[in-house]
Short mmCIF file of C-alpha atoms in Angstrom, two decimals:
data_model
loop_
_atom_site.label_atom_id
_atom_site.label_comp_id
_atom_site.label_asym_id
_atom_site.label_seq_id
_atom_site.Cartn_x
_atom_site.Cartn_y
_atom_site.Cartn_z
CA UNK A 363 90.40 -29.02 28.48
CA UNK A 364 91.33 -27.36 31.79
CA UNK A 365 94.36 -25.60 30.28
CA UNK A 366 92.35 -24.23 27.34
CA UNK A 367 89.65 -23.05 29.71
CA UNK A 368 92.22 -21.29 31.91
CA UNK A 369 93.89 -19.53 28.96
CA UNK A 370 90.53 -18.40 27.61
CA UNK A 371 89.43 -17.05 30.96
CA UNK A 372 92.77 -15.26 31.47
CA UNK A 373 92.57 -13.49 28.11
CA UNK A 374 88.94 -12.59 28.76
CA UNK A 375 89.75 -11.07 32.15
CA UNK A 376 92.93 -9.22 31.16
CA UNK A 377 91.57 -7.60 28.00
CA UNK A 378 90.38 -4.35 29.71
CA UNK A 379 93.74 -3.89 31.43
CA UNK A 380 95.74 -4.54 28.25
CA UNK A 381 93.60 -2.06 26.30
CA UNK A 382 94.47 0.76 28.74
CA UNK A 383 98.25 0.23 28.61
CA UNK A 384 98.80 2.57 25.64
CA UNK A 385 96.71 5.38 27.17
CA UNK A 386 98.61 5.00 30.46
CA UNK A 387 101.89 5.58 28.58
CA UNK A 388 100.43 8.73 27.00
CA UNK A 389 99.34 9.99 30.41
CA UNK A 390 102.81 9.31 31.84
CA UNK A 391 104.39 11.31 29.01
CA UNK A 392 102.01 14.21 29.65
CA UNK A 393 102.81 14.11 33.36
CA UNK A 394 106.54 14.29 32.63
CA UNK A 395 105.95 17.31 30.40
CA UNK A 396 103.91 19.03 33.12
CA UNK A 397 106.59 18.24 35.71
CA UNK A 398 109.23 19.95 33.55
CA UNK A 399 107.04 23.06 33.35
CA UNK A 400 106.46 22.87 37.09
CA UNK A 401 110.21 22.71 37.75
CA UNK A 402 110.73 25.83 35.63
CA UNK A 403 108.01 27.71 37.50
CA UNK A 404 109.54 26.65 40.82
CA UNK A 405 112.88 28.16 39.77
CA UNK A 406 111.12 31.40 38.87
CA UNK A 407 109.37 31.44 42.26
CA UNK A 408 112.74 31.03 43.98
CA UNK A 409 114.12 33.98 41.98
CA UNK A 410 111.23 36.19 43.09
CA UNK A 411 111.80 35.12 46.70
CA UNK A 412 115.40 36.33 46.45
CA UNK A 413 114.12 39.72 45.28
CA UNK A 414 111.75 39.78 48.24
CA UNK A 415 114.59 38.95 50.63
CA UNK A 416 116.62 41.83 49.20
CA UNK A 417 113.68 44.24 49.52
CA UNK A 418 113.10 43.18 53.13
CA UNK A 419 116.72 43.97 54.01
CA UNK A 420 116.65 47.45 52.52
CA UNK A 421 115.72 50.69 54.25
CA UNK A 422 111.98 51.20 53.95
CA UNK A 423 111.47 53.58 51.04
CA UNK A 424 108.68 54.05 48.55
CA UNK A 425 110.73 52.40 45.80
CA UNK A 426 111.72 49.43 47.96
CA UNK A 427 108.07 48.92 48.93
CA UNK A 428 106.99 49.04 45.27
CA UNK A 429 109.77 46.59 44.39
CA UNK A 430 108.55 44.31 47.18
CA UNK A 431 104.96 44.54 45.91
CA UNK A 432 106.10 43.74 42.37
CA UNK A 433 108.13 40.74 43.52
CA UNK A 434 105.31 39.46 45.73
CA UNK A 435 102.71 39.89 43.00
CA UNK A 436 104.92 38.09 40.49
CA UNK A 437 105.60 35.32 42.99
CA UNK A 438 101.90 34.86 43.71
CA UNK A 439 101.14 34.77 39.98
CA UNK A 440 103.76 32.06 39.56
CA UNK A 441 102.37 30.13 42.52
CA UNK A 442 98.91 30.21 40.93
CA UNK A 443 100.48 28.89 37.73
CA UNK A 444 102.29 26.17 39.70
CA UNK A 445 99.03 25.12 41.34
CA UNK A 446 97.33 25.02 37.94
CA UNK A 447 100.10 22.81 36.54
CA UNK A 448 99.84 20.55 39.60
CA UNK A 449 96.09 20.23 39.09
CA UNK A 450 96.63 19.35 35.41
CA UNK A 451 99.20 16.74 36.41
CA UNK A 452 96.89 15.39 39.07
CA UNK A 453 93.98 15.25 36.62
CA UNK A 454 96.09 13.08 34.33
CA UNK A 455 96.67 10.73 37.25
CA UNK A 456 92.99 10.80 38.13
CA UNK A 457 92.15 9.86 34.54
CA UNK A 458 94.53 6.90 34.74
CA UNK A 459 93.13 5.87 38.13
CA UNK A 460 89.58 6.05 36.78
CA UNK A 461 90.50 3.84 33.82
CA UNK A 462 92.29 1.39 36.11
CA UNK A 463 89.30 1.29 38.42
CA UNK A 464 86.91 0.79 35.48
CA UNK A 465 89.11 -2.01 34.09
CA UNK A 466 89.27 -3.71 37.48
CA UNK A 467 85.52 -3.35 37.91
CA UNK A 468 84.93 -4.94 34.51
CA UNK A 469 87.44 -7.65 35.34
CA UNK A 470 85.53 -8.44 38.52
CA UNK A 471 82.24 -8.59 36.57
CA UNK A 472 83.88 -10.96 34.08
CA UNK A 473 85.20 -13.09 36.91
CA UNK A 474 81.78 -13.22 38.54
CA UNK A 475 80.21 -14.29 35.24
CA UNK A 476 82.90 -16.94 34.85
CA UNK A 477 82.26 -18.12 38.39
CA UNK A 478 78.54 -18.38 37.71
CA UNK A 479 79.20 -20.51 34.63
CA UNK A 480 81.59 -22.79 36.52
CA UNK A 481 79.10 -23.16 39.37
CA UNK A 482 76.36 -24.03 36.87
CA UNK A 483 78.50 -26.76 35.37
CA UNK A 484 79.46 -27.99 38.81
CA UNK A 485 75.82 -28.18 39.79
CA UNK A 486 75.07 -30.25 36.68
CA UNK A 487 77.77 -32.76 37.56
CA UNK A 488 76.84 -32.70 41.25
CA UNK A 489 73.36 -33.86 40.30
CA UNK A 490 74.83 -37.23 39.26
CA UNK A 491 76.86 -39.60 41.36
CA UNK A 492 80.16 -40.93 40.02
CA UNK A 493 78.58 -44.39 39.90
CA UNK A 494 75.75 -43.07 37.75
CA UNK A 495 78.21 -41.36 35.43
CA UNK A 496 80.27 -44.55 35.22
CA UNK A 497 77.27 -46.77 34.49
CA UNK A 498 75.96 -44.37 31.86
CA UNK A 499 79.31 -44.12 30.08
CA UNK A 500 79.66 -46.17 26.97
CA UNK A 501 83.33 -46.97 27.67
CA UNK A 502 85.75 -46.84 30.57
CA UNK A 503 87.78 -44.14 28.77
CA UNK A 504 84.68 -41.94 28.47
CA UNK A 505 84.04 -42.33 32.20
CA UNK A 506 87.54 -41.17 33.10
CA UNK A 507 87.25 -38.21 30.71
CA UNK A 508 84.02 -37.20 32.47
CA UNK A 509 85.71 -37.62 35.83
CA UNK A 510 88.68 -35.47 34.68
CA UNK A 511 86.26 -32.77 33.52
CA UNK A 512 84.55 -32.85 36.92
CA UNK A 513 87.89 -32.45 38.76
CA UNK A 514 88.99 -29.67 36.36
CA UNK A 515 85.79 -27.72 36.90
CA UNK A 516 86.09 -28.12 40.67
CA UNK A 517 89.63 -26.73 40.46
CA UNK A 518 88.50 -23.85 38.25
CA UNK A 519 85.84 -23.03 40.82
CA UNK A 520 88.45 -22.63 43.56
CA UNK A 521 90.70 -20.59 41.23
CA UNK A 522 87.79 -18.31 40.34
CA UNK A 523 87.07 -17.58 43.99
CA UNK A 524 90.74 -16.65 44.49
CA UNK A 525 90.72 -14.38 41.43
CA UNK A 526 87.62 -12.53 42.61
CA UNK A 527 89.18 -12.01 46.04
CA UNK A 528 92.42 -10.67 44.54
CA UNK A 529 90.58 -8.39 42.12
CA UNK A 530 88.34 -7.09 44.91
CA UNK A 531 91.45 -6.18 46.94
CA UNK A 532 93.01 -4.48 43.91
CA UNK A 533 89.77 -2.60 43.24
CA UNK A 534 89.62 -1.33 46.83
CA UNK A 535 93.26 -0.20 46.63
CA UNK A 536 92.51 1.60 43.36
CA UNK A 537 89.53 3.32 45.00
CA UNK A 538 91.73 4.51 47.87
CA UNK A 539 94.33 5.83 45.42
CA UNK A 540 91.67 7.68 43.45
CA UNK A 541 90.17 9.10 46.66
CA UNK A 542 93.57 10.43 47.69
CA UNK A 543 94.09 12.13 44.33
CA UNK A 544 90.62 13.68 44.39
CA UNK A 545 91.17 14.99 47.92
CA UNK A 546 94.53 16.48 46.92
CA UNK A 547 92.90 18.13 43.90
CA UNK A 548 90.27 19.71 46.15
CA UNK A 549 92.96 21.06 48.49
CA UNK A 550 94.85 22.53 45.55
CA UNK A 551 91.73 24.25 44.26
CA UNK A 552 91.13 25.79 47.69
CA UNK A 553 94.74 26.97 47.76
CA UNK A 554 94.43 28.40 44.26
CA UNK A 555 91.32 30.39 45.16
CA UNK A 556 93.05 31.71 48.27
CA UNK A 557 96.11 32.64 46.19
CA UNK A 558 93.92 34.50 43.71
CA UNK A 559 92.30 36.45 46.55
CA UNK A 560 95.74 37.31 47.91
CA UNK A 561 96.92 38.41 44.47
CA UNK A 562 93.96 40.77 44.20
CA UNK A 563 94.73 42.15 47.67
CA UNK A 564 98.39 42.73 46.72
CA UNK A 565 97.47 44.46 43.47
CA UNK A 566 94.93 46.64 45.26
CA UNK A 567 97.44 47.53 47.99
CA UNK A 568 100.04 48.53 45.42
CA UNK A 569 97.54 50.69 43.51
CA UNK A 570 96.39 52.34 46.76
CA UNK A 571 99.99 53.04 47.80
CA UNK A 572 100.72 54.76 44.50
CA UNK A 573 97.47 56.73 44.70
CA UNK A 574 98.04 57.81 48.32
CA UNK A 575 101.67 58.84 47.85
CA UNK A 576 101.43 60.13 44.26
CA UNK A 577 104.90 58.62 43.84
CA UNK A 578 106.51 61.05 46.32
CA UNK A 579 108.87 59.66 49.00
CA UNK A 580 107.93 62.25 51.63
CA UNK A 581 104.28 61.32 51.29
CA UNK A 582 105.20 57.64 51.82
CA UNK A 583 107.14 58.31 55.00
CA UNK A 584 104.24 60.33 56.38
CA UNK A 585 101.86 57.52 55.41
CA UNK A 586 103.71 54.74 57.23
CA UNK A 587 104.11 56.91 60.31
CA UNK A 588 100.37 57.49 60.40
CA UNK A 589 99.55 53.81 59.87
CA UNK A 590 101.46 52.49 62.86
CA UNK A 591 98.98 50.91 65.20
CA UNK A 592 98.92 51.82 68.84
CA UNK A 593 98.55 49.37 71.72
CA UNK A 594 95.06 50.74 72.33
CA UNK A 595 94.01 49.98 68.74
CA UNK A 596 95.38 46.44 68.92
CA UNK A 597 93.47 45.75 72.12
CA UNK A 598 90.20 46.47 70.32
CA UNK A 599 90.86 44.04 67.47
CA UNK A 600 89.21 40.65 67.25
CA UNK A 601 90.78 37.30 66.39
CA UNK A 602 88.54 34.97 64.37
CA UNK A 603 88.56 31.27 65.28
CA UNK A 604 87.65 28.36 63.03
CA UNK A 605 85.40 25.47 63.86
CA UNK A 606 82.53 27.45 65.30
CA UNK A 607 84.82 29.16 67.81
CA UNK A 608 83.71 32.60 66.69
CA UNK A 609 85.75 35.65 67.62
CA UNK A 610 87.75 36.59 70.70
CA UNK A 611 89.68 39.78 71.52
CA UNK A 612 93.15 39.71 69.96
CA UNK A 613 94.88 40.25 73.35
CA UNK A 614 93.02 37.15 74.63
CA UNK A 615 94.25 35.16 71.63
CA UNK A 616 97.79 36.40 72.25
CA UNK A 617 97.56 35.36 75.92
CA UNK A 618 96.39 31.87 74.91
CA UNK A 619 99.16 31.61 72.31
CA UNK A 620 101.78 32.68 74.86
CA UNK A 621 100.59 30.03 77.32
CA UNK A 622 100.62 27.35 74.63
CA UNK A 623 103.99 28.57 73.37
CA UNK A 624 105.54 28.47 76.83
CA UNK A 625 104.42 24.86 77.23
CA UNK A 626 105.71 23.68 73.84
CA UNK A 627 108.55 26.01 72.83
CA UNK A 628 106.69 27.30 69.78
CA UNK A 629 106.61 31.05 69.06
CA UNK A 630 103.19 32.54 70.00
CA UNK A 631 103.03 34.63 66.81
CA UNK A 632 103.50 31.48 64.73
CA UNK A 633 100.68 29.68 66.58
CA UNK A 634 98.40 32.62 65.78
CA UNK A 635 99.60 32.60 62.16
CA UNK A 636 98.65 28.93 61.70
CA UNK A 637 95.23 29.37 63.31
CA UNK A 638 94.58 32.47 61.19
CA UNK A 639 95.50 30.63 57.98
CA UNK A 640 93.27 27.68 58.91
CA UNK A 641 90.33 30.02 59.56
CA UNK A 642 90.83 31.65 56.16
CA UNK A 643 90.86 28.35 54.26
CA UNK A 644 87.15 27.91 53.94
CA UNK A 645 83.63 28.50 55.12
CA UNK A 646 82.95 24.81 55.77
CA UNK A 647 84.77 24.70 59.12
CA UNK A 648 82.44 24.12 62.04
CA UNK A 649 79.35 24.10 59.82
CA UNK A 650 78.23 20.46 60.10
CA UNK A 651 76.79 18.09 62.68
CA UNK A 652 77.09 14.32 62.83
CA UNK A 653 73.83 12.39 62.47
CA UNK A 654 74.90 8.83 61.49
CA UNK A 655 71.76 8.66 59.42
CA UNK A 656 71.15 6.87 57.12
CA UNK A 657 74.60 5.32 57.57
CA UNK A 658 77.49 5.72 59.98
CA UNK A 659 79.44 8.93 59.39
CA UNK A 660 76.70 10.94 57.67
CA UNK A 661 75.64 14.36 58.86
CA UNK A 662 73.85 17.61 58.13
CA UNK A 663 74.45 21.35 57.91
CA UNK A 664 74.47 22.93 61.34
CA UNK A 665 72.33 25.88 60.29
CA UNK A 666 70.65 24.53 57.16
CA UNK A 667 69.89 20.90 58.00
CA UNK A 668 71.19 19.95 54.53
CA UNK A 669 72.17 16.29 54.30
CA UNK A 670 75.91 15.55 53.95
CA UNK A 671 77.31 12.14 53.13
CA UNK A 672 80.63 11.34 54.76
CA UNK A 673 80.89 14.10 57.33
CA UNK A 674 83.32 11.71 59.04
CA UNK A 675 85.18 8.68 57.78
CA UNK A 676 83.21 5.83 59.40
CA UNK A 677 86.11 3.45 59.94
CA UNK A 678 88.53 6.10 61.18
CA UNK A 679 86.83 8.96 63.01
CA UNK A 680 83.30 8.19 64.17
CA UNK A 681 84.21 5.92 67.09
CA UNK A 682 86.98 8.25 68.37
CA UNK A 683 84.55 11.17 68.06
CA UNK A 684 81.96 9.36 70.15
CA UNK A 685 84.65 8.57 72.74
CA UNK A 686 85.87 12.20 72.85
CA UNK A 687 82.40 13.70 73.30
CA UNK A 688 81.41 10.94 75.74
CA UNK A 689 84.41 11.62 77.98
CA UNK A 690 83.57 15.34 77.97
CA UNK A 691 79.86 14.76 78.65
CA UNK A 692 78.92 16.44 75.35
CA UNK A 693 76.14 15.56 72.95
CA UNK A 694 77.98 14.13 69.90
CA UNK A 695 75.14 15.19 67.62
CA UNK A 696 75.30 18.82 68.73
CA UNK A 697 79.05 19.52 68.46
CA UNK A 698 80.08 21.36 65.25
CA UNK A 699 82.64 19.82 62.92
CA UNK A 700 83.85 20.67 59.42
CA UNK A 701 81.70 19.70 56.47
CA UNK A 702 83.22 17.40 53.83
CA UNK A 703 84.82 19.01 50.76
CA UNK A 704 83.81 17.93 47.27
CA UNK A 705 85.87 14.78 47.76
CA UNK A 706 86.98 13.19 51.01
CA UNK A 707 85.70 13.58 54.53
CA UNK A 708 85.16 16.40 57.01
CA UNK A 709 84.89 15.98 60.76
CA UNK A 710 87.63 18.39 61.90
CA UNK A 711 86.91 19.78 65.35
CA UNK A 712 87.25 23.21 66.93
CA UNK A 713 89.70 26.06 66.25
CA UNK A 714 92.65 23.70 65.73
CA UNK A 715 90.69 21.66 63.12
CA UNK A 716 91.94 18.26 64.33
CA UNK A 717 90.13 15.17 63.06
CA UNK A 718 89.03 12.85 65.91
CA UNK A 719 91.50 10.04 65.14
CA UNK A 720 94.38 12.52 65.36
CA UNK A 721 93.06 14.31 68.44
CA UNK A 722 93.03 11.11 70.51
CA UNK A 723 96.77 10.74 69.85
CA UNK A 724 97.46 14.11 71.45
CA UNK A 725 94.67 14.64 73.98
CA UNK A 726 96.48 13.36 77.11
CA UNK A 727 99.58 15.43 76.37
CA UNK A 728 97.42 18.48 75.54
CA UNK A 729 95.52 18.18 78.84
CA UNK A 730 98.78 17.99 80.79
CA UNK A 731 100.39 20.95 79.01
CA UNK A 732 97.21 23.02 79.34
CA UNK A 733 97.24 22.41 83.11
CA UNK A 734 94.26 20.09 83.59
CA UNK A 735 95.69 16.57 83.36
CA UNK A 736 92.85 15.22 85.51
CA UNK A 737 90.20 16.20 82.95
CA UNK A 738 90.12 15.34 79.23
CA UNK A 739 91.33 17.78 76.60
CA UNK A 740 88.49 19.49 74.76
CA UNK A 741 89.00 20.30 71.05
CA UNK A 742 86.35 23.05 71.28
CA UNK A 743 88.12 24.74 74.22
CA UNK A 744 90.30 27.62 73.04
CA UNK A 745 93.27 26.95 75.34
CA UNK A 746 93.27 23.25 74.47
CA UNK A 747 92.98 24.05 70.76
CA UNK A 748 95.87 26.52 70.91
CA UNK A 749 97.94 24.02 72.89
CA UNK A 750 97.18 21.17 70.45
CA UNK A 751 98.25 23.33 67.50
CA UNK A 752 101.46 24.32 69.26
CA UNK A 753 102.22 20.74 70.30
CA UNK A 754 101.72 19.39 66.79
CA UNK A 755 103.85 22.18 65.33
CA UNK A 756 106.62 21.44 67.83
CA UNK A 757 106.69 17.85 66.59
CA UNK A 758 107.10 19.23 63.06
CA UNK A 759 110.12 21.32 64.06
CA UNK A 760 108.62 24.76 64.73
CA UNK A 761 110.14 24.85 68.23
CA UNK A 762 113.43 25.84 66.55
CA UNK A 763 111.73 29.27 66.22
CA UNK A 764 113.48 30.20 62.97
CA UNK A 765 111.45 31.42 59.98
CA UNK A 766 112.71 28.53 57.84
CA UNK A 767 111.80 25.89 60.45
CA UNK A 768 108.40 27.47 61.06
CA UNK A 769 107.56 27.69 57.37
CA UNK A 770 108.61 24.07 56.87
CA UNK A 771 106.45 22.97 59.81
CA UNK A 772 103.46 24.82 58.34
CA UNK A 773 103.96 23.13 54.97
CA UNK A 774 104.23 19.68 56.56
CA UNK A 775 101.12 20.41 58.62
CA UNK A 776 99.09 21.28 55.55
CA UNK A 777 100.52 19.11 52.78
CA UNK A 778 101.97 16.10 54.61
CA UNK A 779 104.32 14.16 52.36
CA UNK A 780 103.68 16.70 49.56
CA UNK A 781 105.21 19.58 51.53
CA UNK A 782 108.05 20.05 49.01
CA UNK A 783 105.71 20.65 46.08
CA UNK A 784 105.79 24.30 44.93
CA UNK A 785 102.02 24.37 44.60
CA UNK A 786 101.73 24.22 48.38
CA UNK A 787 104.29 26.96 49.02
CA UNK A 788 101.49 29.46 49.21
CA UNK A 789 100.25 27.99 52.51
CA UNK A 790 103.64 28.40 54.16
CA UNK A 791 104.01 31.93 52.83
CA UNK A 792 100.54 32.82 54.11
CA UNK A 793 101.27 31.51 57.59
CA UNK A 794 104.57 33.38 57.78
CA UNK A 795 102.93 36.60 56.56
CA UNK A 796 100.34 36.39 59.34
CA UNK A 797 103.11 35.44 61.80
CA UNK A 798 105.09 38.60 61.00
CA UNK A 799 102.00 40.77 61.52
CA UNK A 800 101.16 39.12 64.85
CA UNK A 801 104.78 39.46 66.01
CA UNK A 802 104.66 43.19 65.34
CA UNK A 803 101.44 43.50 67.32
CA UNK A 804 102.84 41.44 70.19
CA UNK A 805 105.91 43.67 70.24
CA UNK A 806 103.75 46.79 70.44
CA UNK A 807 101.71 45.34 73.30
CA UNK A 808 104.96 44.43 75.03
CA UNK A 809 106.15 48.02 74.64
CA UNK A 810 108.98 47.18 72.25
#
């Protein structure tokens, strides 16, 4: 009886998972197909980068600039395609994760129903003592059969509790996997939108160059001579900061970057490039406040009062955030943090956009490098934010101060373990583009 019951329960619980096996194989095949396409696009991106490298090494002429524009436009188009393929591949994984989660959820429901039935039968037997059962049995053999059934049901009850616990753990793991995929998808969509904006800018710049020069080399040389910025012009520019930091004069930003760079060995222009790229990533930075209402980690729009669920991850960031603001004597419900994206959590603080649980790992070192070891590091303080960015980048290898090392550090900063994926290459390219511009401006201010 016990064995038949166990087999029946097992088949009943495993049915949803067995039904999804075929669809999982189809998804895997589709993912392999998308990966092959992605590999081809990555090779094409590398080819365009070689053309860009050649154009950068040539004497600056109208034709070389047009060639550079063409190569950059083509590369950006390919990067957009790579991101689209990555999103398609990720969506296939999300579909599989959703089915797995649904199957596990149904399995848990089935297990709970099975548990309820076992408990009902247990309760029936518990209502009678063994003596009563024995006296009511017509024969000794019937009594022992009843006793065996009682023991079997008791054992099934314990097994059912174990199954529910295992399934609950598997369900939670599946939820975490799905959450990670959804967060990655959101990041890719942000990157794709930014890439599309950049593509439009590149196309517009190329069209303007051709219109301004009318295709004549002499006109181009006169144009670039007239466009060179002077030190006076640079001093009037503003540098936008994320996380509610607003704007500061560019020379002030350069001074902060130089101080942070001197303390960490990271190139000041690269620090500015990273902060610029972070500011450009979205309008949600510094636009939320924590409220912890109705539950821990909730919040609202800083200017709108709109409710946001999951402004911070409750188990990871809320307690560190309260500790950070408490040590600084700040009102935790008045300090701006990033709003959550469509999936995942927000809670990033200040210009450097560190989440609280990461900031606490660096805050003592940041305070020391910024020159105020006796007082806590403040993520909303510009010098501390610049220093934290530089320190983190130094850990990622940017202190080597080579373009390759800096680009790699930027990719690791943004994409983590996914830094080698071509879809994220756009972030590294964007940072290095800003870095080159800031280096030119620093050189002009330095008189070189």
